[in-house]
Amino acid sequence: MKAGIVLFPGINRERDMAIALERTSGHAPRMVWHTETDLAGLDLLVLPGGFSYGDYLRCGAMAAQSPVMRAVRDHAARGGYVLGVCNGFQILTEAGLLPGALLRNAGLRFISADCHLRVERADTVFAARYQRGAVFRAPMAHGDGNYFADEETLDRLEDEGLVAFRYATPAGKVLPEANRNGSARNIAGIYAPNLRVLGLMPHPEDLVDPLMGGEDGKPLFEALAAA
Amino acid sequence: MSVQPPVDATLARSFGLSAEEYAKVLDILGRPPSLTELGVFSVMWSEHCSYKSSRVFLKQLPTKAPWVIHGPGENAGVVEIGHGLAAVFKVESHNHPSFIEPYQGAATGVGGILRDVFTMGARPIANLNALRFGNPALPVTKRVVDGVVRGIGGYGNCVGVPTVGGEVNFHPAYNGNPLVNAMTVGIAAVDRIFLSAAAGVGNPVVYVGSKTGRDGIHGATMASAEFGKDAEEKRPTVQVGDPFTEKLLIEACLELMATDAIVAIQDMGAAGLTSSSVEMAGKGGVGIDLDLDSVPQRETGMSAYEMMLSESQERMLMVLRPDREDVARAIFEKWELDFAVIGRITDTGRIVVRHLGQVQADIPLAPLADQAPLYHRPTVDAPKPAVLNAARVEDRVGLASALETLLGCPDLCSRAWIWDQYDATVGGQTVKRPGAADAAIVKIEGQAMALALTIDCTPRYCAADAEAGGRQAVAEAWRNLTATGARPLAVTDNMNFGNPEKPEVMGQFAAAIRGMASACEALNFPVVSGNVSLYNETEGRAILPTPVIGGLGVIDDAAQAVGIALRPWLDLVVIGASRGWLGQSLWLREIGGREDGAPPPVDLPAERAAGDFVRAQIAAGAVRACHDVSDGGLLVAVAEMAMAGGTGVRLSTGPRDIPGHAYWFGEDQGRYVLAVAESAALIRAAEAAGIPAVRIGTSGGAGLTLPDGGTISVATLRAAHERFFPEWMGS
């Protein structure tokens, strides 16, 4: 799958993402500047983490208005794959590609720590190399990762099987103490209805090398590379 | 300004210039200065910019080694690390602003030190910080800690440079004067280092980055004076940080640095446009003409004085090759940053500042630098405290209770509450995160090698004996790098002291430098950059002398780096001599309720021998975990290894000739705890090298089994260790 990483001013995890994609696919991703509008030839668009436009407005709100986002929307509408991580997830919700919003963390502080994610379904291109119900570790690094949506939307996400990952204990229990940012129903990541757009807060791209503490995030990128 | 005060000795005094210094200004100019000129002289001759009290002492520090490319005098130190790469690093204080406005003071401290590093062509890959706060029982301390931690995180997280290490202490001496020392490390190609010396008559002087506003005017002068009761009123002198613009500035500068457009570059730090233009032209031995009408301005009606003295953040000054102006402009337009030609390099040897058609300043550069004040301030050596006899210090609580108390005290408890607010993994190269090893390990992308990074100082030792404390700070940094398996290469230092006009404070400074110099010399660990922060006093009370040492080392194979986490069924061996030194120990303070005695001495030849031995053992693959013995002594070191690995330890009985509490909590220097599969070979090798080595226990089980029969579970230790910060900060 040919991947492109979308660069907004203030993004800072684009190198991490490029390393993870190249390590698993053998191909360097294309770097796409936020003013570009021609994304032909790309199968997967990745919106990486960081602080687009400093997040001085609502997180992701400015980036969602970039010229490149029209092309990202078209790409998604054509059934193209989109992965948004952290600020990328925030941008996807601001752009309306995913429902809900990411609010300030419940403790009102930035959280940089490992969390554990339970895989809610494995029959998607993104999660194909995990088992359903499996737990994997990922670093989180965000101040605004508290997933919020109204009850109706949350019920719909659950009913349609669009919850991708939930914050869980290492043993896979979905409990409040595993949910440090206070996300509704422990939701860490969600899919669009066609299961081809994924947004998640933690950073699987930072755990693809035993040297950095583990390879828990690697299956996600291997699955994308193989698709 | 509506009414301009007359420019005279009285105004000069209020700008921080003494009568003699003002007389020198008159002499250099041959006339009274304009307001703008007085501003230029006052900031260039401030303690902060001129190092007028400290220069004579700083010269004693060793600064050379075969791997040193640039020592002190540039924006940051540069050392060669192999494979054509260099590490560029420096530490800098932002103490005064961080008390006045903790969030912005700390945030802009991080921003400033980042610019010192990327201005040399290096991509920043790691941040560290050393923090000192007052008594935790005071509400103001809580407010300052909260603001400083948020500020460091707010800036560092946004620019995407991982914060990988640091240290924090509390002491009432910092009640009105916290310390915020920020360190940045970057990587550059050895043949692509950028310097600040301007050259090329006619070359354009280019301003890039944020617009200039009225913020931070006279910040350097503020940082060169004590606080009185009016500290709060100085808030307007604190700058406001914009990490988003900094991130763009990093990317734009590094993109431009990949071309051949830049002749010289310097960030606008303390004293802003004044210091950058004066230093660039001065170092290059040329002149500089500035046209302030071209300076991008955030506010209307700014005077020349205000523009020259503003400390608005996220700005850089460059001298470009004239035929590359368009290349540079295009890059900065892409990153949506201001780009303005504001002057030219001249051959006059003078700085000439024009504004609204008038010459506002015309100063010869050579005397501004050469005749800068240099003081040989009087020093008084403090009496050295007597060595405490450990046998005369009674243990009323036993090992288990003392251990639990120590692990929970503010100076030793878990810092997770702090580092959980700093992004430690961005960049994807963090091999050892905070708490995982004695030094942070950050890999160089695309290489097998990694940097080891640490920052250290034990102020209570320095307060008791500044020379011994200075020596210990250097030795501890060297030890922390060694404990990961890294080769220590060089030091950046941040000298935080009180009012240099007091002989006892200057005596502490001089003694600390002597101690540091002796250790740097003996350990082949030169100082390549640094910062001096004086006047750390509030209402006449000085901080503890705090010479902070940032250490950098390299490990050729990142996979060989060793952490502190224990695994079960390993032998624990302490390397280095244990004599039960309780003077100035944390046990003495926290359990004994006393802060007396001489601090533990560092035996430099023994330090070197033990460290070289440990490093060789790690390189040979014999060591599974390693932790230096520092605050809290041997038992605390073992407990920290146990908590990190989640396994217990059965400890052996200590020597009979040392009281148990002195042996287990004494802070003798030059020691490491090594975890190895089998201790006999290690001990034989150590004995052959003449290095003391004693097996002290075996890992395994769920708790620490203490030599006096007590046991304490790892879960209990962790609970004690992790309690303080969350309870104190209410989260």
JSON list of C-alpha atoms in Angstrom, two decimals, chain B residues 235-326:
[
{"chain": "B", "resi": 235, "resn": "ARG", "atom": "CA", "xyz": [6.19, 40.53, 35.63]},
{"chain": "B", "resi": 236, "resn": "PRO", "atom": "CA", "xyz": [6.25, 42.75, 32.51]},
{"chain": "B", "resi": 237, "resn": "THR", "atom": "CA", "xyz": [9.95, 41.91, 32.07]},
{"chain": "B", "resi": 238, "resn": "VAL", "atom": "CA", "xyz": [9.06, 38.24, 31.51]},
{"chain": "B", "resi": 239, "resn": "GLN", "atom": "CA", "xyz": [8.65, 37.12, 27.92]},
{"chain": "B", "resi": 240, "resn": "VAL", "atom": "CA", "xyz": [5.85, 35.07, 26.45]},
{"chain": "B", "resi": 241, "resn": "GLY", "atom": "CA", "xyz": [6.66, 31.90, 24.54]},
{"chain": "B", "resi": 242, "resn": "ASP", "atom": "CA", "xyz": [5.18, 30.67, 21.27]},
{"chain": "B", "resi": 243, "resn": "PRO", "atom": "CA", "xyz": [6.33, 27.07, 20.77]},
{"chain": "B", "resi": 244, "resn": "PHE", "atom": "CA", "xyz": [4.46, 26.76, 17.48]},
{"chain": "B", "resi": 245, "resn": "THR", "atom": "CA", "xyz": [6.53, 29.55, 15.94]},
{"chain": "B", "resi": 246, "resn": "GLU", "atom": "CA", "xyz": [9.64, 27.98, 17.45]},
{"chain": "B", "resi": 247, "resn": "LYS", "atom": "CA", "xyz": [8.81, 24.68, 15.74]},
{"chain": "B", "resi": 248, "resn": "LEU", "atom": "CA", "xyz": [8.44, 26.47, 12.40]},
{"chain": "B", "resi": 249, "resn": "LEU", "atom": "CA", "xyz": [11.67, 28.36, 13.06]},
{"chain": "B", "resi": 250, "resn": "ILE", "atom": "CA", "xyz": [13.55, 25.11, 13.72]},
{"chain": "B", "resi": 251, "resn": "GLU", "atom": "CA", "xyz": [12.30, 23.56, 10.49]},
{"chain": "B", "resi": 252, "resn": "ALA", "atom": "CA", "xyz": [12.89, 26.70, 8.42]},
{"chain": "B", "resi": 253, "resn": "CYS", "atom": "CA", "xyz": [16.40, 27.27, 9.78]},
{"chain": "B", "resi": 254, "resn": "LEU", "atom": "CA", "xyz": [17.42, 23.64, 9.28]},
{"chain": "B", "resi": 255, "resn": "GLU", "atom": "CA", "xyz": [16.03, 23.75, 5.74]},
{"chain": "B", "resi": 256, "resn": "LEU", "atom": "CA", "xyz": [18.01, 26.90, 5.02]},
{"chain": "B", "resi": 257, "resn": "MET", "atom": "CA", "xyz": [21.11, 25.41, 6.64]},
{"chain": "B", "resi": 258, "resn": "ALA", "atom": "CA", "xyz": [21.03, 22.61, 4.08]},
{"chain": "B", "resi": 259, "resn": "THR", "atom": "CA", "xyz": [21.82, 25.30, 1.46]},
{"chain": "B", "resi": 260, "resn": "ASP", "atom": "CA", "xyz": [24.95, 27.48, 1.30]},
{"chain": "B", "resi": 261, "resn": "ALA", "atom": "CA", "xyz": [23.11, 30.74, 2.02]},
{"chain": "B", "resi": 262, "resn": "ILE", "atom": "CA", "xyz": [24.16, 31.40, 5.61]},
{"chain": "B", "resi": 263, "resn": "VAL", "atom": "CA", "xyz": [27.38, 33.22, 6.53]},
{"chain": "B", "resi": 264, "resn": "ALA", "atom": "CA", "xyz": [26.58, 33.54, 10.22]},
{"chain": "B", "resi": 265, "resn": "ILE", "atom": "CA", "xyz": [23.58, 33.04, 12.46]},
{"chain": "B", "resi": 266, "resn": "GLN", "atom": "CA", "xyz": [22.65, 33.70, 16.05]},
{"chain": "B", "resi": 267, "resn": "ASP", "atom": "CA", "xyz": [19.45, 33.57, 18.03]},
{"chain": "B", "resi": 268, "resn": "MET", "atom": "CA", "xyz": [18.10, 36.68, 19.72]},
{"chain": "B", "resi": 269, "resn": "GLY", "atom": "CA", "xyz": [18.21, 35.58, 23.33]},
{"chain": "B", "resi": 270, "resn": "ALA", "atom": "CA", "xyz": [18.88, 37.72, 26.36]},
{"chain": "B", "resi": 271, "resn": "ALA", "atom": "CA", "xyz": [19.15, 41.37, 25.29]},
{"chain": "B", "resi": 272, "resn": "GLY", "atom": "CA", "xyz": [17.58, 40.44, 21.95]},
{"chain": "B", "resi": 273, "resn": "LEU", "atom": "CA", "xyz": [18.64, 42.41, 18.91]},
{"chain": "B", "resi": 274, "resn": "THR", "atom": "CA", "xyz": [21.35, 44.20, 20.87]},
{"chain": "B", "resi": 275, "resn": "SER", "atom": "CA", "xyz": [23.35, 41.18, 21.93]},
{"chain": "B", "resi": 276, "resn": "SER", "atom": "CA", "xyz": [22.89, 39.26, 18.69]},
{"chain": "B", "resi": 277, "resn": "SER", "atom": "CA", "xyz": [24.01, 42.12, 16.45]},
{"chain": "B", "resi": 278, "resn": "VAL", "atom": "CA", "xyz": [26.82, 43.29, 18.74]},
{"chain": "B", "resi": 279, "resn": "GLU", "atom": "CA", "xyz": [28.18, 39.78, 19.25]},
{"chain": "B", "resi": 280, "resn": "MET", "atom": "CA", "xyz": [27.95, 38.75, 15.59]},
{"chain": "B", "resi": 281, "resn": "ALA", "atom": "CA", "xyz": [29.70, 41.87, 14.34]},
{"chain": "B", "resi": 282, "resn": "GLY", "atom": "CA", "xyz": [32.15, 41.91, 17.24]},
{"chain": "B", "resi": 283, "resn": "LYS", "atom": "CA", "xyz": [33.21, 38.30, 16.78]},
{"chain": "B", "resi": 284, "resn": "GLY", "atom": "CA", "xyz": [33.65, 38.86, 13.06]},
{"chain": "B", "resi": 285, "resn": "GLY", "atom": "CA", "xyz": [35.69, 42.02, 13.58]},
{"chain": "B", "resi": 286, "resn": "VAL", "atom": "CA", "xyz": [33.37, 43.97, 11.26]},
{"chain": "B", "resi": 287, "resn": "GLY", "atom": "CA", "xyz": [30.76, 46.68, 11.67]},
{"chain": "B", "resi": 288, "resn": "ILE", "atom": "CA", "xyz": [27.01, 46.53, 11.39]},
{"chain": "B", "resi": 289, "resn": "ASP", "atom": "CA", "xyz": [24.36, 49.02, 10.29]},
{"chain": "B", "resi": 290, "resn": "LEU", "atom": "CA", "xyz": [20.81, 48.38, 11.42]},
{"chain": "B", "resi": 291, "resn": "ASP", "atom": "CA", "xyz": [17.68, 50.07, 10.08]},
{"chain": "B", "resi": 292, "resn": "LEU", "atom": "CA", "xyz": [15.01, 49.54, 12.71]},
{"chain": "B", "resi": 293, "resn": "ASP", "atom": "CA", "xyz": [12.24, 50.75, 10.40]},
{"chain": "B", "resi": 294, "resn": "SER", "atom": "CA", "xyz": [12.55, 47.36, 8.69]},
{"chain": "B", "resi": 295, "resn": "VAL", "atom": "CA", "xyz": [12.20, 45.30, 11.86]},
{"chain": "B", "resi": 296, "resn": "PRO", "atom": "CA", "xyz": [8.90, 43.35, 11.88]},
{"chain": "B", "resi": 297, "resn": "GLN", "atom": "CA", "xyz": [6.94, 44.92, 14.74]},
{"chain": "B", "resi": 298, "resn": "ARG", "atom": "CA", "xyz": [4.00, 43.58, 16.68]},
{"chain": "B", "resi": 299, "resn": "GLU", "atom": "CA", "xyz": [3.09, 46.94, 18.15]},
{"chain": "B", "resi": 300, "resn": "THR", "atom": "CA", "xyz": [2.98, 50.47, 16.80]},
{"chain": "B", "resi": 301, "resn": "GLY", "atom": "CA", "xyz": [5.09, 53.38, 17.92]},
{"chain": "B", "resi": 302, "resn": "MET", "atom": "CA", "xyz": [7.99, 51.37, 19.30]},
{"chain": "B", "resi": 303, "resn": "SER", "atom": "CA", "xyz": [11.13, 53.39, 19.95]},
{"chain": "B", "resi": 304, "resn": "ALA", "atom": "CA", "xyz": [14.66, 52.39, 18.97]},
{"chain": "B", "resi": 305, "resn": "TYR", "atom": "CA", "xyz": [15.39, 51.78, 22.62]},
{"chain": "B", "resi": 306, "resn": "GLU", "atom": "CA", "xyz": [12.46, 49.39, 22.94]},
{"chain": "B", "resi": 307, "resn": "MET", "atom": "CA", "xyz": [13.30, 47.47, 19.77]},
{"chain": "B", "resi": 308, "resn": "MET", "atom": "CA", "xyz": [16.96, 47.08, 20.68]},
{"chain": "B", "resi": 309, "resn": "LEU", "atom": "CA", "xyz": [16.13, 45.90, 24.21]},
{"chain": "B", "resi": 310, "resn": "SER", "atom": "CA", "xyz": [13.06, 43.77, 23.52]},
{"chain": "B", "resi": 311, "resn": "GLU", "atom": "CA", "xyz": [13.34, 40.10, 24.41]},
{"chain": "B", "resi": 312, "resn": "SER", "atom": "CA", "xyz": [10.47, 38.93, 22.26]},
{"chain": "B", "resi": 313, "resn": "GLN", "atom": "CA", "xyz": [10.95, 35.23, 21.69]},
{"chain": "B", "resi": 314, "resn": "GLU", "atom": "CA", "xyz": [11.47, 33.01, 18.64]},
{"chain": "B", "resi": 315, "resn": "ARG", "atom": "CA", "xyz": [13.66, 35.40, 16.63]},
{"chain": "B", "resi": 316, "resn": "MET", "atom": "CA", "xyz": [16.96, 34.83, 14.83]},
{"chain": "B", "resi": 317, "resn": "LEU", "atom": "CA", "xyz": [19.49, 37.11, 13.18]},
{"chain": "B", "resi": 318, "resn": "MET", "atom": "CA", "xyz": [21.46, 35.92, 10.15]},
{"chain": "B", "resi": 319, "resn": "VAL", "atom": "CA", "xyz": [24.07, 37.23, 7.78]},
{"chain": "B", "resi": 320, "resn": "LEU", "atom": "CA", "xyz": [23.43, 35.83, 4.31]},
{"chain": "B", "resi": 321, "resn": "ARG", "atom": "CA", "xyz": [25.36, 35.61, 1.10]},
{"chain": "B", "resi": 322, "resn": "PRO", "atom": "CA", "xyz": [23.88, 38.42, -0.99]},
{"chain": "B", "resi": 323, "resn": "ASP", "atom": "CA", "xyz": [23.08, 36.16, -3.94]},
{"chain": "B", "resi": 324, "resn": "ARG", "atom": "CA", "xyz": [21.14, 33.74, -1.73]},
{"chain": "B", "resi": 325, "resn": "GLU", "atom": "CA", "xyz": [18.65, 36.18, -0.27]},
{"chain": "B", "resi": 326, "resn": "ASP", "atom": "CA", "xyz": [15.82, 34.91, -2.49]}
]
